[in-house]
């Protein structure tokens, strides 16, 4: 298998990303996904393997290390003496789920490429009903039509004792291409999501959104090309926005009051925008036609983690039967369940944005919690708009099954 | 591929940047944590189950530091091996850590800095921190600002990071804080004064020049000094040059800022965001533990980025429970908010834990109560124990039904109980085994000698209290006599402010707390009823009395205590001052006799002032009196006398302003006090006029002086001195009246009718007035 210097080099880049994730220097799910992909690409390009299982093992171990770096993403079990409940392994706290998702996605692609390469001679099974295509006219994936013929030409020799590298040599270019596909998908995710924006937003509608989400921002801006509508932005005090500025790897730019930034950006794009405090969400809800939210992670049951305040908005919307639409890239699909933490994602930031540290008297006497995310149950949501088409919460499980392989659910 | 190449470029850019170096002083240079620190250095004490040094490394890593020098002194080998085994020395940590062992003779941070200089460790700007820092401040941004400043001002040698906190904040040390005088515009630190809890610092002096030179200054006592300093390469060499600098703040910063010769600037960075604090005493140990558990240090929190690499689950209410499934919590146990429980720890039934940290592999017996305590790894606490506000070391065994009072420190490996009772603020350590002495004694001679002494003084009565199986020695609660003379923050009484178990916030409230706490313990003693504990309660009563006194009545007993000290100090000061005065007189005499230029005389005076370290006002006093005495009294007064005065003042008057600061009000006051007792009292008015004419004193200054209550002789004992003062004041009043009359005259002259000369309003007029002044005043009839 891989020789020591390579392992060492791998370890270094993996550890580097792991510690940056732990130090929250990489923030934002898309940013984390991109960084993960960069690491995986290096790992794959360096890896030496003579069959596909070895490769999968290498990638999984890297994935495990990265997910462990954020202790919350990891399944855990905790022994309560005489505990009477079954501790499930799919507990999720959150930090960047997109890291694990990206690893799963890459694994899925690798297996797919491997299958097309080995069974290339047999006619590729006609793609069965895919939910992505069933619900919308979402694009079929490119590579399924294109490369099959060339790949089939080179016979793959697994576990060749004479030339152990031959397998890797033949497969690697295809694999790199597969990773590049994931990469491209991430690059274009905003465009693909906002492609159908005009079908969701109609003229003279009033849209309510919460805080700052890049996805929602580009979605609304895309709709503004075709429609004339009004946006109400709740300022989501004091939650952070992860602006993904990049300065020498030290990315830790939190801006408070993401809603303010969002409102500024939208109004500069010519959309008529109102900025309101969170407390007035319910009062305004009767006038709102649609609530559009961003997600941090979409869970297997169709629920989601979203910036704190999302639950408030979704519940208010339910009271007025206002539709709640979630815009999110497919990399946010997470094959995990939220079992225990009914309302919170259990990722808490520091209290300083809620209570200033200089308030010496209060600091000692008050316990301040500053959760990053709300858990919003699937019952409160109406539709997910992803770059793989639009789906109701109830069919997310199916989308997950198509996106990832079952054996990767736990890395 | 595009993204890859861009990543490569980024790496290249990163290489071009200078490597950010940090120096950690991993020694405390004091004994506040003893006896916990007898066997291991303070920087390896765990806080929230990770060694302090790891928190510091992580804090620096968070800030993008790439190279760290760790200066270790006590238990240096231990520090070195710990670093070697830690994850920091594994590949991929991204940080290079080099332990540097300094000599045993390094007794202060100043010595360590000199060592850094002689070894030539640092090559550029570096971050200087202590080995007990917990921070998430973006130090790299401070470094950036520092470098930016260096481009325009080469003398900006240091930037101190301070964190805003309220005046009553748990993390702000009450016994050891400081006053910063900061220019609000440039954030230059203009002056630094250390503040102590005992003897209570009540006055912070700020040089007048600062207020004169800077239009806007902030004087702040609400800052937590994080001891994060961005230093330029010059800093170690400055320490080398000034061999008497010991402490970085009290000596170096204070020295640089008050020096007239160094001309270096120090800046402050008031961190608005982020958290930074130092575990410098047991009290801050507690408050920083609390801060970590309540996530102020995010992302440096146990469930996210625990420096020791443990994984914790964060539950509602800031409870952190180790996540590897090895923790056993009994169903009836109650874990309160803000708790941390380490891996493999067992908590039995009916245990109550609140706001505490429990280490790895601990066992807490059933029915025990643990409140606000910090229990290190591998400690066993028996059933029915109560541990409050204490730190319990590693591998300690507290047998059943024992009670550990507030503020106790229990050293590693101690066994006490069963049914032991530890009084408040008791310190215990394990009796040394005679077997392994040989090795240790070479290494830790000083430590051992003290320990031996304590061991020799053990009383049997205490032994009885600590239970039959006890292997502990009790450290004396009062500092031994020879330590009494320790000055500054290490003073025993000041230490009381710094220890665990006091309520947070200001000294006064904390001592109220103390008093009530003692009442409660009295009650317990009556329960015990035994003779030995009675004795003890007496002593602790005295203890509480003294405590109560110096809070509730800060004026009576506290001041009487300080007075004793200050008379001694004053006596020694008086000697130094009279020496100084004599020297100044001599030097001035020489100057007068040999006709030195004013500048030369001024330089000589400055050096004298440095040498004998006296305040500026003393110099001024001496100079003014010498000048006044220089004036010869001409019989019959009149014009010849006036000429004589004018001659002296014109020749030597400018010297008054050249000694290092201009303060005309003080000059007049000094002149007054001098004249009041001198035979030259009748000349006061004329001298004052002469000074006025020589532009050394201006009318505004005279008015201000006149308005001072002390000028009227207030607070003086009745007697000739007071009479003299009064006379001078009267003379001044008359003079001023004449001046303002003139002014109104001239105003009327120039503008016809005007309200009486309000000098503050029209500076233009005033200046004109001054120019015209001399001629007019000469015509004045002088009283007396």
PDB file of C-alpha atoms in Angstrom, chain B residues 620 623-625 627-628 631 642 645-657 663-672 674-675 683-699 701-702 705 735 739 770 773-774 777:
ATOM      1  CA  UNK B 620      11.503  71.989  40.972  1.00  0.00           C
ATOM      2  CA  UNK B 623      15.694  74.733  41.818  1.00  0.00           C
ATOM      3  CA  UNK B 624      13.216  77.388  42.814  1.00  0.00           C
ATOM      4  CA  UNK B 625      14.561  77.646  46.315  1.00  0.00           C
ATOM      5  CA  UNK B 627      17.268  80.573  42.718  1.00  0.00           C
ATOM      6  CA  UNK B 628      15.412  82.473  45.383  1.00  0.00           C
ATOM      7  CA  UNK B 631      18.860  86.653  45.076  1.00  0.00           C
ATOM      8  CA  UNK B 642      14.196  94.965  41.688  1.00  0.00           C
ATOM      9  CA  UNK B 645      15.835  90.151  41.199  1.00  0.00           C
ATOM     10  CA  UNK B 646      15.397  90.716  37.497  1.00  0.00           C
ATOM     11  CA  UNK B 647      19.035  89.882  36.900  1.00  0.00           C
ATOM     12  CA  UNK B 648      18.839  86.559  38.674  1.00  0.00           C
ATOM     13  CA  UNK B 649      15.509  85.583  37.237  1.00  0.00           C
ATOM     14  CA  UNK B 650      16.473  86.488  33.700  1.00  0.00           C
ATOM     15  CA  UNK B 651      19.677  84.537  33.959  1.00  0.00           C
ATOM     16  CA  UNK B 652      18.409  81.447  35.771  1.00  0.00           C
ATOM     17  CA  UNK B 653      14.651  81.563  35.554  1.00  0.00           C
ATOM     18  CA  UNK B 654      14.470  79.534  32.320  1.00  0.00           C
ATOM     19  CA  UNK B 655      16.101  76.655  34.171  1.00  0.00           C
ATOM     20  CA  UNK B 656      12.876  76.088  36.049  1.00  0.00           C
ATOM     21  CA  UNK B 657      11.170  75.090  32.845  1.00  0.00           C
ATOM     22  CA  UNK B 663       4.297  73.487  35.359  1.00  0.00           C
ATOM     23  CA  UNK B 664       4.015  77.125  36.226  1.00  0.00           C
ATOM     24  CA  UNK B 665       1.281  76.658  38.817  1.00  0.00           C
ATOM     25  CA  UNK B 666       3.517  74.381  40.778  1.00  0.00           C
ATOM     26  CA  UNK B 667       6.360  76.836  40.401  1.00  0.00           C
ATOM     27  CA  UNK B 668       4.337  79.569  42.008  1.00  0.00           C
ATOM     28  CA  UNK B 669       3.185  77.304  44.787  1.00  0.00           C
ATOM     29  CA  UNK B 670       6.720  76.253  45.483  1.00  0.00           C
ATOM     30  CA  UNK B 671       7.866  79.818  45.424  1.00  0.00           C
ATOM     31  CA  UNK B 672       5.158  80.632  47.898  1.00  0.00           C
ATOM     32  CA  UNK B 674       9.630  78.640  50.062  1.00  0.00           C
ATOM     33  CA  UNK B 675       9.165  82.334  50.665  1.00  0.00           C
ATOM     34  CA  UNK B 683      10.581  89.744  48.009  1.00  0.00           C
ATOM     35  CA  UNK B 684       7.792  87.336  47.042  1.00  0.00           C
ATOM     36  CA  UNK B 685       5.791  89.859  45.074  1.00  0.00           C
ATOM     37  CA  UNK B 686       8.785  91.141  43.218  1.00  0.00           C
ATOM     38  CA  UNK B 687      10.045  87.706  42.357  1.00  0.00           C
ATOM     39  CA  UNK B 688       6.623  86.749  41.138  1.00  0.00           C
ATOM     40  CA  UNK B 689       6.501  89.834  38.968  1.00  0.00           C
ATOM     41  CA  UNK B 690       9.954  89.069  37.668  1.00  0.00           C
ATOM     42  CA  UNK B 691       8.901  85.551  36.785  1.00  0.00           C
ATOM     43  CA  UNK B 692       5.876  86.979  35.083  1.00  0.00           C
ATOM     44  CA  UNK B 693       7.983  89.335  33.086  1.00  0.00           C
ATOM     45  CA  UNK B 694      10.377  86.585  32.120  1.00  0.00           C
ATOM     46  CA  UNK B 695       7.380  84.658  30.760  1.00  0.00           C
ATOM     47  CA  UNK B 696       7.980  81.817  33.124  1.00  0.00           C
ATOM     48  CA  UNK B 697       4.704  82.367  34.893  1.00  0.00           C
ATOM     49  CA  UNK B 698       1.676  83.672  33.098  1.00  0.00           C
ATOM     50  CA  UNK B 699      -1.327  85.358  34.442  1.00  0.00           C
ATOM     51  CA  UNK B 701      -1.134  80.274  36.073  1.00  0.00           C
ATOM     52  CA  UNK B 702      -1.170  82.850  38.774  1.00  0.00           C
ATOM     53  CA  UNK B 705      -2.431  79.081  41.830  1.00  0.00           C
ATOM     54  CA  UNK B 735      -1.150  91.565  42.105  1.00  0.00           C
ATOM     55  CA  UNK B 739      -3.363  92.851  36.506  1.00  0.00           C
ATOM     56  CA  UNK B 770       1.163  89.799  28.211  1.00  0.00           C
ATOM     57  CA  UNK B 773       2.514  93.566  30.618  1.00  0.00           C
ATOM     58  CA  UNK B 774       6.086  94.018  31.666  1.00  0.00           C
ATOM     59  CA  UNK B 777       3.823  96.199  35.934  1.00  0.00           C
TER      60      UNK B 777
END
